[in-house]
GROMACS .gro file of N, CA, C and O in nm:
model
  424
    1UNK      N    1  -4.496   0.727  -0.181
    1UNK     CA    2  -4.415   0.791  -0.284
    1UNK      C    3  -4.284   0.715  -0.301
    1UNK      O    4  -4.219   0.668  -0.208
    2UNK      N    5  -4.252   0.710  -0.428
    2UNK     CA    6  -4.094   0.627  -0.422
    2UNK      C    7  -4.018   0.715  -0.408
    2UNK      O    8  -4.039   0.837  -0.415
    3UNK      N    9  -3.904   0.647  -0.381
    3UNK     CA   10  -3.728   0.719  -0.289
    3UNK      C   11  -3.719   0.781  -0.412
    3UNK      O   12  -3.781   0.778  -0.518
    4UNK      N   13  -3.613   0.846  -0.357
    4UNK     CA   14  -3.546   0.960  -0.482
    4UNK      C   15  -3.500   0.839  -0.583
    4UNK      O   16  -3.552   0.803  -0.689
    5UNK      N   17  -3.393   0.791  -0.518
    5UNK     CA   18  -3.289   0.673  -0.551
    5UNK      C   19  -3.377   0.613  -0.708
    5UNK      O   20  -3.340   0.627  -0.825
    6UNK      N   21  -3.509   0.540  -0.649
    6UNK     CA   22  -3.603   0.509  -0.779
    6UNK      C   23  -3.614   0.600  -0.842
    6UNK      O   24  -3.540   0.585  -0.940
    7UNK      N   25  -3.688   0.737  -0.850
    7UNK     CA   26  -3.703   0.811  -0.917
    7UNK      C   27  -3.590   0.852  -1.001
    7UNK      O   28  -3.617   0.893  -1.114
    8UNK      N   29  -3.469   0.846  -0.963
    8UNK     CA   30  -3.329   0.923  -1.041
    8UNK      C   31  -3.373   0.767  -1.130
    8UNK      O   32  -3.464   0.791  -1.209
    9UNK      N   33  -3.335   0.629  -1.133
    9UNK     CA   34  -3.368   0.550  -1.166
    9UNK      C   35  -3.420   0.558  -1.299
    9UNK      O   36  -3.353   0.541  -1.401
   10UNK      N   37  -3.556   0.589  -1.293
   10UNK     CA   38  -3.662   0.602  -1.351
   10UNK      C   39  -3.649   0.708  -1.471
   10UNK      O   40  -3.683   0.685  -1.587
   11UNK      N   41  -3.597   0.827  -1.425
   11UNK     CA   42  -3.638   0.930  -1.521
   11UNK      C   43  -3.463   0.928  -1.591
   11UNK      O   44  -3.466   1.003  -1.688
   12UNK      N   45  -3.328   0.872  -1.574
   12UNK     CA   46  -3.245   0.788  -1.654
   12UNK      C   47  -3.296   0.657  -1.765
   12UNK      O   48  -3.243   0.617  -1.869
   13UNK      N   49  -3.390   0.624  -1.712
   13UNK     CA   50  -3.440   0.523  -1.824
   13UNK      C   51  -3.470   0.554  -1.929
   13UNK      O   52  -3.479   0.473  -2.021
   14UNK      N   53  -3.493   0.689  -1.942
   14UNK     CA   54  -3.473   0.772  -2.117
   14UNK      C   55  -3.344   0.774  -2.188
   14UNK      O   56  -3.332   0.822  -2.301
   15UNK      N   57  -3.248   0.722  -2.121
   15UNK     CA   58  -3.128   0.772  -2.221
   15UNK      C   59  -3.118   0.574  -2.265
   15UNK      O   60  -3.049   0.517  -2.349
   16UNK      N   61  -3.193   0.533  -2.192
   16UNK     CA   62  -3.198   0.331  -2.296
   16UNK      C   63  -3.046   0.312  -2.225
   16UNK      O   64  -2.953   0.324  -2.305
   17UNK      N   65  -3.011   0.282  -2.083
   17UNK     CA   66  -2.901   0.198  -2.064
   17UNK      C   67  -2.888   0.097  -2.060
   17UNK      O   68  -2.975   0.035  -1.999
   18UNK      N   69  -2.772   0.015  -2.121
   18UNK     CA   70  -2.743  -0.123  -2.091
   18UNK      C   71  -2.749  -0.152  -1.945
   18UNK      O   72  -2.796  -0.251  -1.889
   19UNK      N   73  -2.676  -0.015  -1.880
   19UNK     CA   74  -2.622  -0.093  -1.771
   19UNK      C   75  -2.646   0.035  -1.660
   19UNK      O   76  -2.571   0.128  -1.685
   20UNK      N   77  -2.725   0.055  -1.557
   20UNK     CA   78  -2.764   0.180  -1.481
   20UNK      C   79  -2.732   0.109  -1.325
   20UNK      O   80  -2.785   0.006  -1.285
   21UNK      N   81  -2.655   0.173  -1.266
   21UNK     CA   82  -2.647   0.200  -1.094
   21UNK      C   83  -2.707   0.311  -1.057
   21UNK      O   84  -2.691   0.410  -1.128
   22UNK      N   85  -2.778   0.321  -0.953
   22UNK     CA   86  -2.793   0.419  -0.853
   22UNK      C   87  -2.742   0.408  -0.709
   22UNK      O   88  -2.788   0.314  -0.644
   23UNK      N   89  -2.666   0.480  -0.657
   23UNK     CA   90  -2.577   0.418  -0.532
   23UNK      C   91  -2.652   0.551  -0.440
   23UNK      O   92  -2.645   0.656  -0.504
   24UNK      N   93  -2.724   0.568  -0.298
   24UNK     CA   94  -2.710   0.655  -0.242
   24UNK      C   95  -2.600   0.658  -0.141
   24UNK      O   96  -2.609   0.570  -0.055
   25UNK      N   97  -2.481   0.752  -0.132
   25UNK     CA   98  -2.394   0.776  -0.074
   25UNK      C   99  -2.419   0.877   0.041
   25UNK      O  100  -2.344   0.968   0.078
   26UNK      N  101  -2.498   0.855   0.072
   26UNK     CA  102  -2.553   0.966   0.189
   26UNK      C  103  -2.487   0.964   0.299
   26UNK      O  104  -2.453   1.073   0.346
   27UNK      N  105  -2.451   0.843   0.370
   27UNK     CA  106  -2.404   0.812   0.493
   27UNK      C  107  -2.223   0.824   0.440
   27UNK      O  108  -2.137   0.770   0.509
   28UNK      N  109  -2.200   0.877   0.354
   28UNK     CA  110  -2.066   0.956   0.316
   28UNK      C  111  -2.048   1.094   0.366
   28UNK      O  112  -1.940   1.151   0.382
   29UNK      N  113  -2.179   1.146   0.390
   29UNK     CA  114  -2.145   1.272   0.375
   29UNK      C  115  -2.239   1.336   0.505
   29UNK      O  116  -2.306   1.270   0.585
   30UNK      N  117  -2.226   1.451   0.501
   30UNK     CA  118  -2.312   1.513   0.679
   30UNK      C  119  -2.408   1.549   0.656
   30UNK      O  120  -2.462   1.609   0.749
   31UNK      N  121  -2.482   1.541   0.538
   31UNK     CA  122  -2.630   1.624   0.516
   31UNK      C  123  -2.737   1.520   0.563
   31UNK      O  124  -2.839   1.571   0.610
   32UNK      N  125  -2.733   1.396   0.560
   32UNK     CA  126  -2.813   1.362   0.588
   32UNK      C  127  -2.882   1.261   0.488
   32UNK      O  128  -2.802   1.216   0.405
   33UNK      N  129  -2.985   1.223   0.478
   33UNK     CA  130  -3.036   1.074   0.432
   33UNK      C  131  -3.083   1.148   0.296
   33UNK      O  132  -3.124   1.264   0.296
   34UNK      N  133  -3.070   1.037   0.137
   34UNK     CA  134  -3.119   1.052   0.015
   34UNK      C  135  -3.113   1.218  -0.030
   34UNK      O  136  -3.209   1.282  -0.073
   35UNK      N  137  -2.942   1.281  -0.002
   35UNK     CA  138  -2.888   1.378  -0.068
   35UNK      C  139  -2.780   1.368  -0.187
   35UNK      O  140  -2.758   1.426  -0.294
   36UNK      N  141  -2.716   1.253  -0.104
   36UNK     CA  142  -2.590   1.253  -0.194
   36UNK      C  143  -2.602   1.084  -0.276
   36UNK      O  144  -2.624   0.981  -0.212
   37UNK      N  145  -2.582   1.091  -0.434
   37UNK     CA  146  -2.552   0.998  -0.488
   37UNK      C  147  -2.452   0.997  -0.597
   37UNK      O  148  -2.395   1.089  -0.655
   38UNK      N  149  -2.445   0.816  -0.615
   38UNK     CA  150  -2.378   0.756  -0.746
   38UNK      C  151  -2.433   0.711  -0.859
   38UNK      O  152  -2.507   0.613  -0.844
   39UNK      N  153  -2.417   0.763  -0.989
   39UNK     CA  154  -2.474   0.668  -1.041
   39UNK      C  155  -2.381   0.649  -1.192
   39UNK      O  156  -2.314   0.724  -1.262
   40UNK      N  157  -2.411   0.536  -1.193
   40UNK     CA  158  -2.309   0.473  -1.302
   40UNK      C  159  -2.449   0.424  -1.475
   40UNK      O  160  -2.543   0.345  -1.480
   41UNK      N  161  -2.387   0.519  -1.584
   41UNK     CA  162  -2.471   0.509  -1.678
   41UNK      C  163  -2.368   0.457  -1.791
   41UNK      O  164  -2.252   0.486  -1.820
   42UNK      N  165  -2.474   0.359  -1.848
   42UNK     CA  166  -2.392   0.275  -1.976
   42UNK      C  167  -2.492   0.294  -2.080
   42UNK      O  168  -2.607   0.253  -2.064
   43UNK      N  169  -2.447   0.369  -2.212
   43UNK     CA  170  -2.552   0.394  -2.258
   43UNK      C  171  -2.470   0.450  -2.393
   43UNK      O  172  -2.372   0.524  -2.396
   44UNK      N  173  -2.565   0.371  -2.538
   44UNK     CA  174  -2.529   0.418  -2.685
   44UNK      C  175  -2.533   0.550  -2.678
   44UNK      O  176  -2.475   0.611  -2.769
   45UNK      N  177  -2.590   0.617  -2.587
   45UNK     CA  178  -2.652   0.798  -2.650
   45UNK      C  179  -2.534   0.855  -2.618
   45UNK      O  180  -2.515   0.972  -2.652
   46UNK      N  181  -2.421   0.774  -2.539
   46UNK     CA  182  -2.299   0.875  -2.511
   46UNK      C  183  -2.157   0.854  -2.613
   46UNK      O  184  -2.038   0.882  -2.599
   47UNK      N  185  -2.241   0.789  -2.727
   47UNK     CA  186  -2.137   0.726  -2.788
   47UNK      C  187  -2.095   0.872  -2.865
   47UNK      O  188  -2.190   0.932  -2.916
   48UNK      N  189  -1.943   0.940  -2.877
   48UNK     CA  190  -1.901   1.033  -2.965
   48UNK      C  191  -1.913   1.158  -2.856
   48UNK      O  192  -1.885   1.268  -2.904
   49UNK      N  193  -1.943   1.156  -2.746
   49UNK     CA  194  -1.923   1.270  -2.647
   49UNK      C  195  -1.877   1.303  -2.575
   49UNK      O  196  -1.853   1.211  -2.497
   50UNK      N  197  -1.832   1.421  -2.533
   50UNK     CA  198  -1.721   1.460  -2.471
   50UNK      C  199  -1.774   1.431  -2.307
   50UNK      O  200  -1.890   1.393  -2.296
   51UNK      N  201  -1.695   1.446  -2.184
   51UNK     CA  202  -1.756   1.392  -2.057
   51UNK      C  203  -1.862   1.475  -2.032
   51UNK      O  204  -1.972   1.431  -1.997
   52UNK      N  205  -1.832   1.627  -2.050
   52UNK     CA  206  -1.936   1.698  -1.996
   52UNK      C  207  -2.080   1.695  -2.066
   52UNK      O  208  -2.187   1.703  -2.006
   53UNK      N  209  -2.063   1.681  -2.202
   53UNK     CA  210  -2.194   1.621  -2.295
   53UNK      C  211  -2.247   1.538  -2.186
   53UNK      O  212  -2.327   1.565  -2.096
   54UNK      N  213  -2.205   1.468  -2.207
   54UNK     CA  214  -2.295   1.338  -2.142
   54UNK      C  215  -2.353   1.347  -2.025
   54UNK      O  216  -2.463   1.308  -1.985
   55UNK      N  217  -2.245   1.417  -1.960
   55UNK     CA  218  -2.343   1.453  -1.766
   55UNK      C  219  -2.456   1.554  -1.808
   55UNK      O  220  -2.557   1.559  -1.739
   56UNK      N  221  -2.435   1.660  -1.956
   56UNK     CA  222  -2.592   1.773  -1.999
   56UNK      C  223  -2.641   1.661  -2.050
   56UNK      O  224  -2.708   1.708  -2.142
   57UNK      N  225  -2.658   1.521  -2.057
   57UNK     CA  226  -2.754   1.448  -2.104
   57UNK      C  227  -2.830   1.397  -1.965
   57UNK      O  228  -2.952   1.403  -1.945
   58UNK      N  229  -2.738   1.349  -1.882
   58UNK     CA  230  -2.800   1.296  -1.785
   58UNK      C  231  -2.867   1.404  -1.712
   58UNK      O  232  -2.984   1.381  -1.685
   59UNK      N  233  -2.816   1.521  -1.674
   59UNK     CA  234  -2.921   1.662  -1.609
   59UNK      C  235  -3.031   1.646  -1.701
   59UNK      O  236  -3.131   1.606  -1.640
   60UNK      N  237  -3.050   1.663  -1.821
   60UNK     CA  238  -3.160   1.729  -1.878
   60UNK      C  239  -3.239   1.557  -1.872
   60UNK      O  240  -3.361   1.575  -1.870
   61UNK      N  241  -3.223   1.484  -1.870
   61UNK     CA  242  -3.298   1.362  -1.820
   61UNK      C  243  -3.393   1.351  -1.677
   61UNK      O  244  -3.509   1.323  -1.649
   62UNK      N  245  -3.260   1.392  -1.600
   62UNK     CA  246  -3.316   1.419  -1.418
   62UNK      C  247  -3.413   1.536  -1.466
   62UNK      O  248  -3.532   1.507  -1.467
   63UNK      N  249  -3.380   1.653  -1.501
   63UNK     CA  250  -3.501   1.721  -1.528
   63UNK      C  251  -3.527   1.817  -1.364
   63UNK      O  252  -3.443   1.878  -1.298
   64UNK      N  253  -3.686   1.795  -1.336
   64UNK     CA  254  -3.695   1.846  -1.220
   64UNK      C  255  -3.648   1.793  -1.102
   64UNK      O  256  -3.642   1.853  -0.995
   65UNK      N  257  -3.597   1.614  -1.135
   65UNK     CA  258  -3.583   1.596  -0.974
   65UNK      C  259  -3.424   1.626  -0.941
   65UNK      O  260  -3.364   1.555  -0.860
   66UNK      N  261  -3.349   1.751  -1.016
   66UNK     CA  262  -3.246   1.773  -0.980
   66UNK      C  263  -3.224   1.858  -0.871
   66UNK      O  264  -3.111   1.850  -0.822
   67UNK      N  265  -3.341   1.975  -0.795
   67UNK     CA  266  -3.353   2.020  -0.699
   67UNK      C  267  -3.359   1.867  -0.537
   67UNK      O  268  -3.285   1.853  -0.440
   68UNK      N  269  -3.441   1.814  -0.568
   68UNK     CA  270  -3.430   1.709  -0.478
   68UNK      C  271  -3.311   1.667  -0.446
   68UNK      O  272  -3.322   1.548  -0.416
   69UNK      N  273  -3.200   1.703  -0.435
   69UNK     CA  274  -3.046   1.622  -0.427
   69UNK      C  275  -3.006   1.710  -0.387
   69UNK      O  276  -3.040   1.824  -0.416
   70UNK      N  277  -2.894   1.665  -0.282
   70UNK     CA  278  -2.752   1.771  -0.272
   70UNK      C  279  -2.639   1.764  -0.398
   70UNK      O  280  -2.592   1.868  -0.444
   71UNK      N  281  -2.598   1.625  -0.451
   71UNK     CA  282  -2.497   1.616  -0.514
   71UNK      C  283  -2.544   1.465  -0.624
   71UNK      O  284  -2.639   1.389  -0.607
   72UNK      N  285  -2.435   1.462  -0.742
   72UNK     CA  286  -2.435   1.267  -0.808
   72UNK      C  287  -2.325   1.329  -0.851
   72UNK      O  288  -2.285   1.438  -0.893
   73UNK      N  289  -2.270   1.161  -0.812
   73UNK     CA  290  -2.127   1.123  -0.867
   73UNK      C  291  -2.166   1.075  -0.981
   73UNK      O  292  -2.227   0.968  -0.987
   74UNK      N  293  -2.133   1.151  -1.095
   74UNK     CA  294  -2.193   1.077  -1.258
   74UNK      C  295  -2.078   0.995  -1.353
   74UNK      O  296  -2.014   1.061  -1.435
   75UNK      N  297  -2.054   0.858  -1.340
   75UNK     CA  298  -2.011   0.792  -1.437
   75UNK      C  299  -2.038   0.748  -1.558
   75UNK      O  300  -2.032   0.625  -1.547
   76UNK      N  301  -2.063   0.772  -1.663
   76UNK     CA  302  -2.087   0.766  -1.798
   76UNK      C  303  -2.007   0.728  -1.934
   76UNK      O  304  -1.928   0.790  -2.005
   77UNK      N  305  -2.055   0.618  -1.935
   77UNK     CA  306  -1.988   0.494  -2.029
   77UNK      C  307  -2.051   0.484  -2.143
   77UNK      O  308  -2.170   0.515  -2.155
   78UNK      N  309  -1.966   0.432  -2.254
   78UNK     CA  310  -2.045   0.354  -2.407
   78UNK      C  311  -2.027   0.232  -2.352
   78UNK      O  312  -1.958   0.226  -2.251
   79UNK      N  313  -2.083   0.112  -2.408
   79UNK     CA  314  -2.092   0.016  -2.395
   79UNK      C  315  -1.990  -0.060  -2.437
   79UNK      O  316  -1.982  -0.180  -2.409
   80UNK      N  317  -1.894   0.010  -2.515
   80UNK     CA  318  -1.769  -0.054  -2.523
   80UNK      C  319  -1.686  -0.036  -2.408
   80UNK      O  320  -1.641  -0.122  -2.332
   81UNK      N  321  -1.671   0.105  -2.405
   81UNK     CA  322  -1.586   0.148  -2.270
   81UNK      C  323  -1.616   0.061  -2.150
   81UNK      O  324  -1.523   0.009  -2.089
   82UNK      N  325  -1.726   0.046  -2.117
   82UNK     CA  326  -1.790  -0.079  -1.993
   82UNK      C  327  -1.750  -0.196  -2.003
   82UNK      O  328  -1.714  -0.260  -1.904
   83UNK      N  329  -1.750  -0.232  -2.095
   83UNK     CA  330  -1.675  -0.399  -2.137
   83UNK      C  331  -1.519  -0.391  -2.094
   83UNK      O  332  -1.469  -0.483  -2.029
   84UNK      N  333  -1.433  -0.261  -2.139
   84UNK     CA  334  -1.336  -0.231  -2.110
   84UNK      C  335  -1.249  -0.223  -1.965
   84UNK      O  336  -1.140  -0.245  -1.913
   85UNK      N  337  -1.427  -0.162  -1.934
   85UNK     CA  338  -1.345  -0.088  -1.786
   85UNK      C  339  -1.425  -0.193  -1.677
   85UNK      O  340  -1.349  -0.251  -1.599
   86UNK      N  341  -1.568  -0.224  -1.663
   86UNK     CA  342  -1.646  -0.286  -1.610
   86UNK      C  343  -1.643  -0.235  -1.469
   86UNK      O  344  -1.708  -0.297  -1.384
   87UNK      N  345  -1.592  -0.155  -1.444
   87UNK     CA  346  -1.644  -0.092  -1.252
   87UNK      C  347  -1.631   0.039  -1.249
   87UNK      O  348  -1.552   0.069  -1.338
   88UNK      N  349  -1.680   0.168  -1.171
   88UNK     CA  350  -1.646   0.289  -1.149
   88UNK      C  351  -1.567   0.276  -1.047
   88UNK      O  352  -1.569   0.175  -0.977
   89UNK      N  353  -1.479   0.388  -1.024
   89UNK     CA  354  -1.413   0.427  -0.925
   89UNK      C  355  -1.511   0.452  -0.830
   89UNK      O  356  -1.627   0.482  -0.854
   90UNK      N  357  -1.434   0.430  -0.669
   90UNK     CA  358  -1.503   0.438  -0.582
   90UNK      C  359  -1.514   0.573  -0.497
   90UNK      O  360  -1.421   0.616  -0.430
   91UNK      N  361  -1.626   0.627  -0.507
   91UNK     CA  362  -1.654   0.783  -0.385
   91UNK      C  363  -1.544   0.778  -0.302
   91UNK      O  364  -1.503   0.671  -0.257
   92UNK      N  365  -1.463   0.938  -0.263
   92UNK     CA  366  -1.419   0.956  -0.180
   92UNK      C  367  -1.523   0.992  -0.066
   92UNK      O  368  -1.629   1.054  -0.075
   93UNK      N  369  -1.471   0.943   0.028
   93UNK     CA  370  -1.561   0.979   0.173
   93UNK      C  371  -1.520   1.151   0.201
   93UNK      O  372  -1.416   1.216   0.191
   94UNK      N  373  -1.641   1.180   0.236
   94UNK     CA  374  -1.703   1.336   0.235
   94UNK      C  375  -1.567   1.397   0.342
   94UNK      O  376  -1.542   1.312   0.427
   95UNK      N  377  -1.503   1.486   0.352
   95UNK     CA  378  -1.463   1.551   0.426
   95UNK      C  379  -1.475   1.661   0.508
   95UNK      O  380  -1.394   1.716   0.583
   96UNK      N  381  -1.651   1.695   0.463
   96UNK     CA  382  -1.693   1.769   0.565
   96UNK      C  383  -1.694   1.868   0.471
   96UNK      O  384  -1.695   1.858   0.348
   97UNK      N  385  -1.695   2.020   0.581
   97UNK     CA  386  -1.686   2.169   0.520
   97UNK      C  387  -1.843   2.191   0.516
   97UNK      O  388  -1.859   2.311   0.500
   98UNK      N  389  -1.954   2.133   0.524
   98UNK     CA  390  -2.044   2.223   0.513
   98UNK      C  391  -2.108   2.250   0.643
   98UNK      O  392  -2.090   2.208   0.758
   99UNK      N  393  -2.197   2.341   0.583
   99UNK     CA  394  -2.299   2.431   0.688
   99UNK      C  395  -2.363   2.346   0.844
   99UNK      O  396  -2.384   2.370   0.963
  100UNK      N  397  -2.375   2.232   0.740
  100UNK     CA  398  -2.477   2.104   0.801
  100UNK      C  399  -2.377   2.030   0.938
  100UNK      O  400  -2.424   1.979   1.040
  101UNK      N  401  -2.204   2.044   0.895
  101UNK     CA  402  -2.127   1.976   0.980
  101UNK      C  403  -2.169   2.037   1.116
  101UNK      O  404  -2.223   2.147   1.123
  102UNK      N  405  -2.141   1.955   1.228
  102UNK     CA  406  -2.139   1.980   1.376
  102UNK      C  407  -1.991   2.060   1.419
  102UNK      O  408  -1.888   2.046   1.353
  103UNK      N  409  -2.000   2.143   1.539
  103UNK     CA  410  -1.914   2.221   1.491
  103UNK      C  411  -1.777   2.129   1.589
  103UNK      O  412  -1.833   2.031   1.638
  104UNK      N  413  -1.692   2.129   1.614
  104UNK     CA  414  -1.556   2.087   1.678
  104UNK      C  415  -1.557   2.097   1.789
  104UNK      O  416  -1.535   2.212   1.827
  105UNK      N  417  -1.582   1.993   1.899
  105UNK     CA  418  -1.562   2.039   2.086
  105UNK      C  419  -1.477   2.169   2.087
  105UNK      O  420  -1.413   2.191   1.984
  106UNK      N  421  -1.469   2.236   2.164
  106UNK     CA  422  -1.354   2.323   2.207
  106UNK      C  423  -1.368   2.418   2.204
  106UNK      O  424  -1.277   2.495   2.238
   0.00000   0.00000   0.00000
């Protein structure tokens, strides 16, 4: 079976990007392996939309494999803006707080 990582990949290839990252950031965070990701989308379909438009484009793309995940860091560009900007900001490292953390010696 392919990784999530491909699959998020894959079922983004409907919105026609110039330019697609998938980053798994897992080892950011305490849950554990292929929960947490990045992904950076460059793409005409976001041309004229507001930020949150565009992340209900990219959900309704992921579709079902949005249960499969804990979290995505969603960057979403026109293809001008990318020329402009050419890198996403980088993940803050996880600070913990969940269920999953180990609890504190003491």
């Amino acid at each position: 079976m392919d990784r999530i990582d491909q699959q998020i990949q894959q079922a983004l290839a409907a919105l026609t990007p110039t330019h697609l990252e998938i980053t798994d950031e897992s080892h950011l965070h305490s849950r554990g392996l292929q929960t947490h990701y990045k992904a950076v989308v460059v793409s005409d379909a976001f041309a004229g939309l507001r930020p949150v438009q565009r992340h209900q484009r990219v959900y309704a793309a992921l579709g079902e494999l949005m249960p499969r995940f804990h979290a995505m860091a969603l960057h979403t560009y026109t293809p001008q803006e990318w020329s402009e900007q050419a890198a996403a900001p980088d993940s803050p490292r996880c600070l913990g707080g969940s269920r999953f953390d180990k609890a504190a010696p003491g």
